[in-house]
DNA sequence: TATTAGCACTCAACGGCATAGAGTGCTAAG
DNA sequence: CTTAGCACTCTATGCCGTTGAGTGCTAATA
């Protein structure tokens, strides 16, 4: 891979990303005004094809990048278009417009990212994993109906309404609320498990029979908070990609679980997957750019941008990097703020 | 419109719904073994075309129903395929699997309906309009953070986290919670308005300055509950319709507001709209079957099934009718149940 | 008068065929 | 190692001609 071959590979991919058409030797030298002839370029392209970086749709067509080609391009050739300070301040403003709870930060960020890049964004969020229970509330909401509410240190509120088989007295409810808050406040929400639940039930003492159904519902609610949530934004952007069939897209969107698996493999920094390389992400000629975000030193989730393989990586990757960093910073700030002073009642 | 012409129109539409291909006079007499010749059928078809019930894609093609044709078919010709008792009991079971709150009933029903009919279902839900406030809770959730919670008589729980500019004391909070519940419990949620809010703020007396921001947030939350929500289910079913372009579908899904307007026009019983007949519902060759549901005597919302114009109306309409009735019944039951005995604290 | 057999006509769909053009690989010369 | 030149390949495009389903019209029939 001498310098000229690199230049040619880069030019082919740049051009292909721009036009979506196979790139031939002639159009290449015209556009690049290289001091060599098209024949030379052709010879080099044969080599690049042997190396697996390019391929031909058919004999008499130009060259198209392979996944390997894209990877080489991303790692060695492209010059990322760094964000301007103007863009950065715009993003900063947009990201801070909804910074009260961790959930809302991520949700908002994903929207902004999909909007700015005109791509489809997918997030898997594990935020609850390192949040603590801040408060549990039980509120009568009708005949034998009770609303349960859990608030976590990252600002997540989750509620649920449940129907019991019998009525509870005011006294029972009061006891339960005090008991459950004494027991669970400050507990990490992912540390709860059936065994622990059993112990807590026993600790209810004489109230066990009447209150353990409610306890069980609380547990079920924590389980729900615990689930990794996965969300799409900007699906329209995928559907309006004319190179994709609606059916493929629908298929993709229906396989959230596989995508979650993929996203969870995202290592620090940017990683990229191509469709067909991987069974769980199978729209042909598509790719996903992934990056995780964290809270403090712990992993908080990841987001991935999905689009055709010929994404403008040079432009999009800096975006993803900046978002990953910003979201991490904002989330870490929120945890600090909320832990800071949590006792306004004192 | 003599009897034979009706039979022919019906046969054309039945056949077209089944195959999606224009129907010709020959295939018609074969399939229908009518005691007349194809020439006679042709003569009749010319008439049906003049009446506006049929049209030809081009001169040498068979006939295709027009919107007018479908309407005539639906109103006069088709024989609805009534649901069997088996189907009814299945639906009943499915509908009752989540009957705790009004919201969950509707959400569940829409899912089941989309699933059974393999179509896209859209709901506009006005449930909150006739629900009363059952309880308002304010829960400290971090530094200057407060979780607000409103529970309504139909089981809707809506929460929101808000950040205030200053800390509140335990005493202030306690006062607010008692005050706001005394003031708002039993109030219809759509009867709140800015003027009323003003009065309540004044009634806060010496607490007004410190607590009116919180009051304002409560009001904003009621406004949010009040909004007509509109939801899609089974979008995949639309996208996999090969007669629709992905772009059209995306367009449609992005125009929730127009659809809400359309849905709100749904009168009692079934109504049907065709695409292109109406600007706000513009996928060509599509149609929507709508029906409202109620709670007691008040309108609760509507749902609409969206699909190609050649829906199997005879099959789908009875479904929609049955759902409309069932949901109405279940919702009315919930309101009764929840109003029944609302004072377990006594 | 309503029906029908017969027939000429229309038009989309399909396949075959020639052409144009972009691009290639190879070869031989610089 | 580079390049001019050339034969070759293959898609895309457009132009028939054919096929077949379906039509409308007419004249004969019940």
XYZ file of C-alpha atoms (C1' of nucleotides) in Angstrom:
752
model
C 0.000 0.000 0.000
C 2.076 2.907 -1.243
C 0.910 6.451 -0.991
C -0.730 6.538 -4.389
C -2.840 3.492 -3.693
C -4.027 5.057 -0.480
C -4.941 8.204 -2.328
C -6.860 6.204 -4.907
C -8.721 4.157 -2.297
C -9.622 7.301 -0.439
C -10.794 9.030 -3.600
C -12.930 6.056 -4.621
C -14.623 5.922 -1.234
C -15.098 9.675 -0.989
C -16.669 9.693 -4.408
C -18.814 6.664 -3.755
C -20.081 8.127 -0.500
C -21.037 11.248 -2.390
C -22.725 9.717 -5.424
C -23.568 6.104 -4.633
C -22.398 5.112 -8.100
C -19.494 2.764 -8.837
C -16.353 4.796 -9.472
C -14.285 4.277 -12.628
C -10.669 5.090 -13.382
C -11.459 7.899 -15.793
C -13.796 9.912 -13.626
C -11.237 9.451 -10.877
C -8.279 11.073 -12.608
C -10.464 13.864 -13.879
C -11.768 14.666 -10.463
C -8.454 14.218 -8.714
C -6.160 15.624 -11.399
C -3.468 13.082 -10.594
C -0.216 13.107 -12.539
C -0.827 9.543 -13.739
C -2.925 7.964 -16.442
C -6.135 6.033 -16.058
C -4.298 2.826 -16.902
C -2.075 3.235 -13.882
C -5.066 3.865 -11.721
C -6.617 0.728 -13.134
C -3.569 -1.318 -12.286
C -3.650 -0.045 -8.741
C -7.345 -0.748 -8.475
C -6.725 -4.358 -9.438
C -4.363 -4.557 -6.508
C -6.800 -2.881 -4.139
C -9.343 -5.405 -5.255
C -6.948 -8.266 -4.516
C -6.395 -6.824 -1.049
C -10.166 -6.925 -0.516
C -10.752 -3.195 -0.240
C -12.705 -2.738 -3.455
C -15.008 -4.811 -5.597
C -16.833 -4.614 -8.895
C -20.597 -5.043 -9.139
C -19.933 -6.487 -12.595
C -17.041 -6.692 -15.043
C -17.597 -3.472 -16.899
C -18.511 -1.300 -13.940
C -16.421 0.905 -11.708
C -15.273 -0.041 -8.222
C -17.254 0.019 -5.001
C -15.785 -0.156 -1.486
C -16.103 -3.364 0.526
C -16.639 -3.376 4.290
C -12.937 -3.968 4.653
C -12.360 -0.952 2.437
C -14.588 1.208 4.627
C -12.756 0.042 7.716
C -9.374 0.875 6.240
C -10.736 4.237 5.147
C -12.107 5.013 8.582
C -8.984 3.926 10.429
C -6.296 5.291 8.153
C -7.483 7.516 5.363
C -10.324 9.864 6.101
C -9.826 13.247 7.683
C -12.647 13.741 10.174
C -14.511 16.999 9.765
C -14.148 18.331 13.281
C -17.121 20.214 14.626
C -16.848 23.951 14.576
C -17.213 25.824 17.849
C -20.479 27.140 16.503
C -21.807 23.633 16.016
C -20.528 22.624 19.417
C -22.278 25.451 21.206
C -25.471 24.684 19.311
C -25.319 21.067 20.427
C -24.487 22.096 23.978
C -27.542 24.313 24.081
C -29.798 21.645 22.662
C -28.496 19.009 25.035
C -29.017 21.148 28.115
C -32.617 21.980 27.274
C -33.840 18.998 29.265
C -31.311 18.078 31.904
C -33.428 17.309 34.937
C -33.424 13.522 34.911
C -30.962 11.072 33.439
C -33.673 9.542 31.280
C -34.723 12.835 29.826
C -31.127 13.769 29.053
C -30.598 10.633 27.008
C -33.960 10.836 25.309
C -33.368 14.418 24.331
C -29.836 13.725 23.139
C -31.017 10.949 20.891
C -33.613 13.200 19.339
C -31.116 15.926 18.683
C -28.604 13.495 17.229
C -31.149 11.941 14.866
C -32.225 15.384 13.825
C -28.775 16.764 13.132
C -27.438 13.731 11.303
C -30.688 12.823 9.531
C -30.094 9.251 10.542
C -31.823 6.693 12.693
C -30.535 6.514 16.235
C -30.920 3.615 18.595
C -30.119 3.726 22.302
C -29.827 1.017 24.846
C -29.981 2.580 28.233
C -28.737 0.983 31.418
C -29.018 4.070 33.518
C -30.996 2.451 36.340
C -28.216 -0.006 37.011
C -26.308 2.398 39.136
C -29.123 4.460 40.485
C -30.274 4.130 44.038
C -33.816 4.159 45.272
C -34.578 7.601 46.617
C -38.153 7.103 47.637
C -41.045 4.666 47.384
C -44.632 5.872 47.621
C -47.878 3.955 47.921
C -50.987 5.940 47.156
C -54.563 4.702 47.330
C -56.143 5.292 43.964
C -59.569 3.737 44.137
C -61.260 0.667 45.476
C -58.477 -1.824 46.228
C -56.323 0.070 43.785
C -52.928 1.377 44.801
C -50.493 3.456 42.839
C -46.869 2.547 43.483
C -44.146 5.007 42.753
C -40.399 4.647 42.836
C -38.038 7.570 42.458
C -34.359 6.941 41.843
C -31.294 9.044 42.369
C -30.993 9.674 38.643
C -34.465 11.148 38.566
C -36.278 8.203 37.032
C -39.859 7.986 38.200
C -41.661 4.793 37.505
C -45.170 4.059 38.562
C -47.642 1.312 38.344
C -51.145 0.782 39.462
C -52.091 -2.493 41.088
C -55.223 -4.094 42.352
C -55.154 -6.088 45.553
C -57.473 -8.865 46.613
C -58.454 -7.087 49.834
C -58.581 -3.638 51.399
C -55.722 -2.217 53.407
C -56.232 0.013 56.418
C -54.712 3.435 56.664
C -52.535 2.110 59.447
C -51.236 -0.781 57.324
C -50.423 1.567 54.497
C -48.595 3.963 56.759
C -46.576 1.190 58.241
C -45.702 -0.149 54.815
C -44.590 3.158 53.468
C -42.315 3.868 56.411
C -41.015 0.329 56.425
C -40.301 0.146 52.734
C -38.529 3.492 52.684
C -36.430 2.601 55.713
C -35.490 -0.633 54.033
C -34.951 0.422 50.447
C -33.791 4.035 50.438
C -30.195 4.156 49.248
C -30.282 0.610 47.943
C -28.910 0.121 44.448
C -31.802 -0.793 42.255
C -30.055 -3.667 40.549
C -28.970 -5.259 43.787
C -32.511 -6.349 44.619
C -33.176 -10.028 44.089
C -35.724 -12.646 45.132
C -33.675 -13.794 48.108
C -33.433 -10.267 49.444
C -37.141 -9.841 48.843
C -37.757 -12.917 50.973
C -35.772 -11.409 53.855
C -37.668 -8.162 53.620
C -40.969 -10.026 53.643
C -39.937 -11.819 56.819
C -38.971 -8.509 58.378
C -42.553 -7.361 57.871
C -43.370 -9.540 60.868
C -47.038 -9.634 61.704
C -47.802 -7.520 58.659
C -46.388 -10.114 56.341
C -49.604 -11.720 55.235
C -51.419 -8.513 54.483
C -48.548 -6.563 53.003
C -46.421 -9.024 51.094
C -48.568 -8.731 47.938
C -47.784 -5.041 47.908
C -44.124 -5.762 48.534
C -44.159 -8.103 45.625
C -45.588 -5.402 43.382
C -42.841 -3.032 44.488
C -40.312 -5.652 43.543
C -41.906 -6.154 40.163
C -41.693 -2.434 39.595
C -37.974 -2.375 40.407
C -37.501 -5.193 37.958
C -39.176 -3.106 35.323
C -36.913 -0.158 36.032
C -33.994 -2.516 35.798
C -34.709 -3.658 32.291
C -32.396 -2.274 29.675
C -34.595 -0.085 27.569
C -34.003 0.263 23.887
C -35.394 3.030 21.744
C -35.403 4.186 18.166
C -35.602 7.732 16.914
C -35.766 8.973 13.375
C -37.026 5.766 11.809
C -38.318 7.902 8.968
C -34.744 8.586 7.968
C -34.207 4.873 7.436
C -37.406 4.434 5.509
C -36.721 7.293 3.164
C -33.364 5.755 2.262
C -34.253 4.560 -1.190
C -31.602 1.843 -1.109
C -33.472 0.081 1.691
C -36.588 -1.988 1.318
C -39.366 -1.200 3.758
C -39.509 -4.842 4.712
C -35.874 -4.950 5.687
C -36.324 -1.877 7.814
C -39.373 -3.294 9.543
C -37.467 -6.480 10.183
C -34.622 -4.570 11.688
C -36.862 -2.522 13.952
C -38.577 -5.671 15.133
C -35.377 -7.265 16.313
C -34.688 -4.980 19.221
C -33.158 -7.738 21.272
C -30.463 -8.607 18.786
C -29.656 -4.941 18.391
C -29.419 -4.566 22.123
C -26.917 -7.403 22.159
C -24.898 -5.680 19.490
C -25.024 -2.316 21.192
C -23.913 -3.803 24.481
C -20.696 -4.929 22.805
C -19.782 -1.339 22.011
C -16.395 -0.658 23.511
C -15.044 2.700 24.525
C -14.815 5.073 21.640
C -16.393 4.453 18.284
C -17.127 1.038 16.868
C -18.693 0.230 13.566
C -20.644 -2.787 12.375
C -21.700 -3.550 8.848
C -24.877 -5.322 7.836
C -24.432 -8.911 6.644
C -21.150 -9.062 8.534
C -23.300 -9.860 11.469
C -26.442 -11.943 11.649
C -28.107 -9.741 14.199
C -27.865 -6.669 12.048
C -28.927 -7.690 8.644
C -29.986 -4.999 6.270
C -27.700 -5.414 3.334
C -25.421 -2.446 2.681
C -26.108 -0.861 6.007
C -23.873 0.050 8.862
C -24.122 1.167 12.442
C -21.799 3.547 14.231
C -21.855 2.910 17.960
C -20.513 4.634 21.010
C -21.152 4.100 24.705
C -21.734 6.815 27.264
C -21.123 6.647 30.964
C -22.053 8.156 34.268
C -18.929 8.842 36.241
C -16.844 5.740 35.710
C -19.734 3.374 35.035
C -21.211 2.462 31.688
C -24.612 4.053 31.180
C -25.629 2.731 27.791
C -24.765 3.167 24.170
C -26.145 4.781 21.129
C -25.862 3.706 17.555
C -26.513 5.487 14.285
C -27.970 3.307 11.599
C -27.786 4.124 7.928
C -26.516 2.895 4.583
C -22.934 1.652 4.409
C -22.039 4.784 2.488
C -22.454 7.141 5.407
C -20.371 10.291 5.416
C -18.193 8.869 8.181
C -15.872 11.847 8.226
C -18.778 14.027 9.216
C -20.851 11.696 11.368
C -18.165 10.129 13.541
C -17.116 13.429 15.138
C -20.775 14.016 15.954
C -21.119 10.695 17.691
C -17.901 11.257 19.601
C -19.000 14.664 20.751
C -22.409 13.408 21.824
C -20.915 10.523 23.728
C -18.647 12.880 25.637
C -21.306 15.503 26.271
C -23.938 13.082 27.477
C -21.419 11.469 29.784
C -20.564 14.856 31.229
C -24.159 15.936 31.722
C -25.206 12.648 33.288
C -22.319 12.681 35.708
C -23.308 16.204 36.675
C -26.872 15.119 37.373
C -25.836 12.331 39.694
C -23.679 14.721 41.662
C -26.414 17.338 41.853
C -29.058 14.904 43.016
C -26.852 13.189 45.581
C -25.569 16.493 46.768
C -28.312 17.493 49.119
C -31.127 15.081 49.355
C -32.685 16.032 52.663
C -34.812 19.094 52.226
C -37.091 17.664 54.849
C -34.571 18.088 57.650
C -79.626 -0.404 -10.488
C -81.473 -3.641 -11.068
C -80.596 -6.796 -9.226
C -78.156 -8.053 -11.840
C -76.139 -4.870 -11.808
C -75.883 -5.089 -8.035
C -74.689 -8.648 -8.297
C -72.081 -7.647 -10.841
C -70.845 -4.703 -8.802
C -70.628 -6.894 -5.737
C -68.787 -9.609 -7.628
C -66.305 -7.136 -9.102
C -65.517 -5.674 -5.688
C -65.324 -9.052 -3.966
C -62.948 -10.278 -6.608
C -60.872 -7.116 -6.599
C -60.544 -7.223 -2.822
C -59.330 -10.781 -3.113
C -56.849 -10.401 -5.973
C -56.024 -6.729 -6.357
C -56.223 -7.128 -10.136
C -58.717 -5.356 -12.401
C -61.715 -7.612 -13.017
C -62.894 -8.396 -16.548
C -66.241 -9.569 -17.850
C -65.019 -13.047 -18.776
C -63.405 -14.001 -15.497
C -66.550 -12.665 -13.876
C -69.075 -14.938 -15.567
C -66.770 -17.899 -15.108
C -66.421 -17.297 -11.425
C -70.037 -16.390 -10.869
C -71.619 -18.816 -13.342
C -74.268 -16.279 -14.249
C -76.917 -17.191 -16.807
C -75.895 -14.286 -19.032
C -73.106 -13.738 -21.523
C -70.004 -11.650 -21.080
C -71.409 -9.082 -23.498
C -74.328 -8.440 -21.200
C -72.018 -8.079 -18.265
C -69.987 -5.620 -20.292
C -73.040 -3.568 -21.071
C -73.907 -3.425 -17.402
C -70.377 -2.510 -16.491
C -70.518 0.455 -18.846
C -73.514 1.616 -16.895
C -71.878 1.041 -13.534
C -68.977 3.097 -14.820
C -71.315 5.900 -15.837
C -72.807 5.830 -12.344
C -69.313 6.292 -10.962
C -69.011 2.965 -9.172
C -66.326 1.450 -11.374
C -63.443 2.685 -13.465
C -60.850 1.363 -15.876
C -57.125 1.821 -15.284
C -56.821 1.882 -19.081
C -59.001 1.023 -22.064
C -58.183 -2.600 -22.406
C -58.153 -3.500 -18.741
C -60.850 -4.834 -16.464
C -62.768 -2.732 -13.961
C -61.687 -1.486 -10.558
C -63.988 -0.092 -7.863
C -64.030 3.657 -7.175
C -64.464 5.104 -3.692
C -68.100 5.593 -4.532
C -68.249 1.949 -5.519
C -66.791 0.866 -2.208
C -69.269 3.015 -0.359
C -72.214 1.519 -2.223
C -70.783 -1.925 -1.598
C -70.371 -1.316 2.111
C -73.793 0.237 2.568
C -75.886 -2.006 0.365
C -74.160 -5.035 -1.018
C -71.732 -6.794 1.239
C -72.822 -9.368 3.785
C -70.755 -8.773 6.936
C -69.051 -11.873 8.252
C -70.358 -11.830 11.795
C -67.922 -12.920 14.464
C -68.392 -16.436 15.755
C -68.974 -16.926 19.460
C -65.547 -18.487 19.587
C -63.944 -15.359 18.175
C -65.969 -13.204 20.521
C -64.885 -15.075 23.605
C -61.282 -14.926 22.432
C -61.521 -11.172 22.046
C -63.262 -10.820 25.383
C -60.458 -12.691 27.084
C -57.784 -10.660 25.382
C -59.485 -7.382 26.184
C -59.865 -8.169 29.861
C -56.242 -9.099 30.354
C -55.382 -5.537 31.311
C -58.427 -3.814 32.700
C -57.091 -1.855 35.640
C -56.900 1.640 34.198
C -58.774 3.232 31.335
C -55.533 3.971 29.523
C -54.322 0.414 29.723
C -57.670 -0.887 28.483
C -57.491 1.217 25.349
C -53.829 0.540 24.754
C -54.359 -3.162 25.083
C -57.440 -3.129 22.870
C -55.583 -1.334 20.111
C -52.801 -3.884 20.225
C -55.202 -6.773 20.040
C -57.128 -5.187 17.195
C -53.994 -4.517 15.134
C -52.875 -8.033 15.778
C -56.111 -9.734 14.796
C -56.775 -7.675 11.696
C -53.145 -7.338 10.581
C -53.786 -3.686 10.003
C -52.515 -0.428 11.395
C -54.635 0.988 14.174
C -54.707 4.580 15.302
C -56.422 5.835 18.445
C -57.192 9.266 19.641
C -57.987 9.104 23.283
C -59.887 11.715 25.223
C -60.292 9.646 28.321
C -59.012 12.296 30.715
C -61.747 14.672 29.702
C -64.237 13.141 32.013
C -61.947 11.901 34.692
C -61.719 13.628 38.018
C -58.617 14.237 40.030
C -58.385 11.581 42.714
C -55.144 12.612 44.324
C -52.159 14.924 43.891
C -48.809 14.053 45.439
C -45.654 16.108 45.778
C -42.554 14.126 46.624
C -39.073 15.507 47.186
C -36.750 13.764 44.772
C -33.407 15.443 45.171
C -31.938 18.862 45.651
C -34.693 21.307 44.712
C -36.277 18.519 42.712
C -39.878 17.551 43.268
C -41.851 14.763 41.703
C -45.466 15.681 41.045
C -48.044 12.983 40.640
C -51.667 13.167 39.666
C -53.998 10.218 39.852
C -57.376 10.385 38.163
C -60.584 8.500 38.659
C -59.974 6.482 35.489
C -56.680 5.252 36.844
C -54.416 7.497 34.817
C -51.228 8.312 36.658
C -49.152 11.094 35.270
C -45.968 12.322 36.804
C -43.393 14.927 36.179
C -40.251 15.995 37.855
C -39.568 19.675 38.285
C -36.768 21.780 39.595
C -37.537 24.831 41.680
C -35.400 27.913 42.157
C -35.335 27.511 45.939
C -35.784 24.901 48.666
C -39.108 24.229 50.299
C -39.461 23.331 53.937
C -41.155 20.185 55.089
C -43.894 22.336 56.518
C -44.475 24.160 53.244
C -44.679 20.887 51.387
C -47.122 19.426 53.850
C -49.305 22.448 53.624
C -49.247 22.371 49.852
C -50.156 18.751 49.621
C -53.115 19.094 51.950
C -54.199 22.326 50.317
C -53.979 21.070 46.780
C -55.855 17.872 47.549
C -58.571 19.722 49.415
C -58.905 22.047 46.460
C -58.608 19.700 43.521
C -59.913 16.303 44.583
C -63.099 15.563 42.678
C -62.505 18.353 40.199
C -62.939 17.424 36.553
C -59.554 17.584 34.961
C -60.666 19.512 31.922
C -62.462 22.141 33.950
C -59.183 23.653 35.159
C -58.230 26.886 33.465
C -55.899 29.821 34.033
C -58.556 31.907 35.770
C -59.289 29.138 38.208
C -55.573 28.708 38.756
C -55.357 32.370 39.655
C -58.039 31.972 42.315
C -56.328 28.962 43.791
C -53.051 30.859 43.939
C -54.735 33.666 45.853
C -56.221 31.146 48.246
C -52.699 30.054 49.113
C -52.506 33.228 51.167
C -49.174 33.814 52.796
C -47.780 30.758 51.081
C -48.443 32.211 47.688
C -44.974 33.428 46.876
C -43.197 30.242 47.844
C -45.725 27.768 46.527
C -47.190 29.236 43.385
C -44.354 27.886 41.195
C -45.288 24.411 42.365
C -48.944 25.155 41.752
C -48.076 26.228 38.268
C -46.273 22.950 37.637
C -49.333 21.043 38.836
C -51.413 22.990 36.387
C -49.015 22.241 33.567
C -49.267 18.580 34.418
C -53.066 18.658 34.240
C -52.764 20.327 30.871
C -50.604 17.473 29.717
C -53.126 14.904 30.907
C -55.772 16.859 29.096
C -54.127 16.618 25.726
C -55.764 14.230 23.345
C -53.202 11.511 22.859
C -52.872 9.790 19.557
C -51.145 6.500 19.024
C -50.295 4.097 16.245
C -49.978 0.358 16.507
C -48.983 -2.102 13.851
C -47.212 0.349 11.577
C -45.366 -2.639 10.152
C -48.600 -3.814 8.627
C -48.795 -0.611 6.635
C -45.195 -0.762 5.522
C -45.428 -4.328 4.342
C -48.375 -3.397 2.122
C -46.583 -3.549 -1.169
C -48.996 -1.123 -2.790
C -47.808 1.654 -0.475
C -44.596 3.575 -0.815
C -42.557 3.884 2.351
C -42.483 7.640 1.874
C -46.242 7.936 1.803
C -46.501 5.901 4.964
C -43.898 8.004 6.729
C -45.745 11.108 5.639
C -48.970 9.759 6.998
C -47.474 8.806 10.339
C -45.934 12.258 10.644
C -49.257 14.008 10.309
C -50.751 12.956 13.598
C -52.595 16.205 14.016
C -54.539 15.958 10.798
C -55.415 12.375 11.615
C -56.596 13.421 15.021
C -58.864 15.949 13.386
C -60.252 13.273 11.115
C -60.753 10.792 13.916
C -62.554 13.342 16.018
C -65.170 13.612 13.277
C -66.051 9.945 13.686
C -69.736 9.711 14.422
C -71.479 6.934 16.250
C -71.124 3.651 14.484
C -68.710 3.033 11.649
C -67.453 5.697 9.313
C -65.072 5.294 6.455
C -62.709 7.723 4.755
C -60.770 7.167 1.591
C -57.338 8.561 0.838
C -57.294 11.447 -1.648
C -60.921 12.117 -0.886
C -59.554 14.057 1.994
C -56.446 16.190 2.192
C -55.606 15.171 5.708
C -55.473 11.518 4.884
C -53.525 11.237 1.743
C -52.059 7.922 0.865
C -53.505 7.117 -2.492
C -55.686 4.009 -2.563
C -55.929 3.810 1.181
C -58.862 3.930 3.508
C -59.589 4.256 7.178
C -62.426 2.595 9.072
C -63.280 4.581 12.177
C -65.428 4.064 15.200
C -65.704 5.969 18.474
C -65.912 4.437 21.913
C -67.428 5.943 24.998
C -67.457 5.835 28.744
C -70.988 5.786 29.991
C -72.699 8.353 27.854
C -69.605 10.427 27.060
C -67.300 10.063 24.102
C -63.960 8.580 25.092
C -62.085 8.605 21.836
C -62.026 6.797 18.539
C -60.012 4.251 16.795
C -59.331 3.884 13.127
C -57.983 1.047 11.048
C -55.777 2.118 8.200
C -55.071 -0.013 5.184
C -55.375 -0.189 1.415
C -58.728 0.733 -0.115
C -59.288 -2.919 -0.898
C -59.733 -4.005 2.696
C -61.906 -7.016 3.348
C -64.634 -4.766 4.737
C -67.054 -7.610 5.304
C -64.614 -9.131 7.730
C -63.030 -6.077 9.314
C -66.095 -3.934 9.997
C -67.685 -6.428 12.381
C -64.390 -6.503 14.261
C -64.314 -2.766 14.664
C -67.931 -2.731 15.758
C -67.345 -5.398 18.341
C -64.266 -3.666 19.686
C -66.034 -0.370 19.943
C -68.831 -1.942 21.952
C -66.548 -4.009 24.163
C -64.187 -1.184 25.001
C -67.114 1.051 25.829
C -68.484 -1.585 28.170
C -65.184 -2.223 29.920
C -64.398 1.459 30.349
C -67.797 2.204 31.788
C -67.250 -0.632 34.230
C -63.933 0.815 35.347
C -65.370 4.197 36.084
C -68.062 2.600 38.211
C -65.601 0.408 40.058
C -63.204 3.227 40.834
C -65.879 5.664 41.904
C -67.597 2.995 43.913
C -65.565 3.148 47.070
C -62.784 5.579 47.039
C -62.121 6.038 50.724
C -60.119 3.153 52.028
C -58.521 5.584 54.427
C -61.654 6.041 56.427
C -86.571 -4.688 -26.034
C -83.069 -7.163 -23.911
C -79.550 -10.404 -24.964
C -75.796 -12.303 -27.380
C -72.376 -13.887 -30.906
C -68.928 -12.015 -33.456
C -65.384 -9.020 -34.537
C -62.249 -5.273 -34.796
C -59.715 -2.591 -31.762
C -56.746 -1.101 -27.735
C -53.214 -1.397 -24.671
C -50.020 -3.228 -21.047
C -46.659 -6.677 -20.592
C -43.043 -9.243 -22.303
C -39.137 -10.781 -24.828
C -35.810 -10.159 -28.468
C -32.512 -7.279 -30.575
C -29.486 -3.637 -31.696
C -26.986 0.315 -29.933
C -24.474 3.314 -26.912
C -21.384 4.063 -23.425
C -18.787 3.402 -19.443
C -15.353 0.750 -17.824
C -12.199 -2.989 -17.871
C -7.852 -5.987 -18.736
C -4.133 -6.893 -21.590
C -0.261 -5.951 -24.506
C 3.435 -3.752 -26.313
C 6.114 0.262 -26.455
C 8.313 4.171 -24.032
C 7.126 1.337 -13.807
C 4.037 3.808 -16.748
C 0.992 4.460 -20.499
C -1.315 4.551 -25.166
C -4.121 1.708 -27.611
C -7.375 -1.680 -28.343
C -10.475 -5.447 -27.941
C -13.760 -6.939 -24.839
C -17.660 -7.055 -21.401
C -21.774 -5.859 -19.583
C -25.618 -2.697 -18.287
C -28.918 0.431 -19.682
C -31.887 2.096 -23.100
C -34.952 2.230 -26.659
C -37.330 0.088 -30.371
C -39.922 -3.270 -32.335
C -43.313 -7.270 -32.730
C -46.168 -10.488 -30.404
C -49.374 -12.018 -27.097
C -53.470 -11.905 -24.569
C -56.847 -10.022 -21.800
C -60.338 -7.037 -22.232
C -63.158 -3.721 -24.458
C -66.996 -1.426 -27.458
C -69.855 -1.797 -31.286
C -72.935 -4.005 -34.526
C -76.090 -6.936 -36.263
C -78.719 -10.882 -35.495
C -81.775 -13.332 -32.312
C -85.375 -14.611 -28.735
